[in-house]
Amino acid sequence: MTVDKTGAEVEIAQQADRFTISVEGTQVGFTEFADDEQGMRVFFHTEVDAAYGGRGLATIVVRHALDATRSENKHAVPICPLVAAFVGEHHEYDDMVEPVTDDIRQWLADQQG
């Protein structure tokens, strides 16, 4: 069981292009990604409803997303500033983080059309 800073139980779900976080059955945040053909998972946006701010929910969903990415033998590319800050402070992910390059930014822009 995962709980936030208030002790409320949270649930993480993986979808095709995002990980969502819910509190008491209500989705309150997510981190979005796109997978490329070389095994890179590009994280480009993370958001938590302002009404749920300060509860550590963004950290919980990002940590879970990175752990799942590792278990899928993918590497993470942190375009999202929140994900970049997280991996910058949590060096246990250093072995799976790839730098953001202009080529990756262009690939993502092409994917998002």
mmCIF file with all atom_site columns, C-alpha atoms in Angstrom, residues 9 19-20 23 33 41 46 61 68 71 74 79 81 105 111:
data_model
loop_
_atom_site.group_PDB
_atom_site.id
_atom_site.type_symbol
_atom_site.label_atom_id
_atom_site.label_alt_id
_atom_site.label_comp_id
_atom_site.label_asym_id
_atom_site.label_entity_id
_atom_site.label_seq_id
_atom_site.pdbx_PDB_ins_code
_atom_site.Cartn_x
_atom_site.Cartn_y
_atom_site.Cartn_z
_atom_site.occupancy
_atom_site.B_iso_or_equiv
_atom_site.pdbx_formal_charge
_atom_site.auth_seq_id
_atom_site.auth_comp_id
_atom_site.auth_asym_id
_atom_site.auth_atom_id
_atom_site.pdbx_PDB_model_num
ATOM 1  C CA . GLU A 1 9   ? -3.975 5.602  0.286   1.00 0.00 ? 9   GLU A CA 1
ATOM 2  C CA . PHE A 1 19  ? 0.992  6.843  -15.294 1.00 0.00 ? 19  PHE A CA 1
ATOM 3  C CA . THR A 1 20  ? -1.924 8.178  -13.259 1.00 0.00 ? 20  THR A CA 1
ATOM 4  C CA . VAL A 1 23  ? -6.586 9.334  -4.142  1.00 0.00 ? 23  VAL A CA 1
ATOM 5  C CA . PHE A 1 33  ? 5.537  9.763  -21.669 1.00 0.00 ? 33  PHE A CA 1
ATOM 6  C CA . ARG A 1 41  ? 10.789 6.412  -22.468 1.00 0.00 ? 41  ARG A CA 1
ATOM 7  C CA . THR A 1 46  ? 3.747  15.809 -15.010 1.00 0.00 ? 46  THR A CA 1
ATOM 8  C CA . VAL A 1 61  ? 3.857  8.919  -9.403  1.00 0.00 ? 61  VAL A CA 1
ATOM 9  C CA . ALA A 1 68  ? 8.203  0.550  -13.947 1.00 0.00 ? 68  ALA A CA 1
ATOM 10 C CA . SER A 1 71  ? 11.442 -3.127 -14.885 1.00 0.00 ? 71  SER A CA 1
ATOM 11 C CA . LYS A 1 74  ? 13.790 0.958  -20.830 1.00 0.00 ? 74  LYS A CA 1
ATOM 12 C CA . ILE A 1 79  ? 12.275 16.380 -20.610 1.00 0.00 ? 79  ILE A CA 1
ATOM 13 C CA . PRO A 1 81  ? 11.353 19.587 -15.425 1.00 0.00 ? 81  PRO A CA 1
ATOM 14 C CA . ARG A 1 105 ? 13.081 16.874 -28.586 1.00 0.00 ? 105 ARG A CA 1
ATOM 15 C CA . GLN A 1 111 ? 5.142  12.284 -32.242 1.00 0.00 ? 111 GLN A CA 1
#
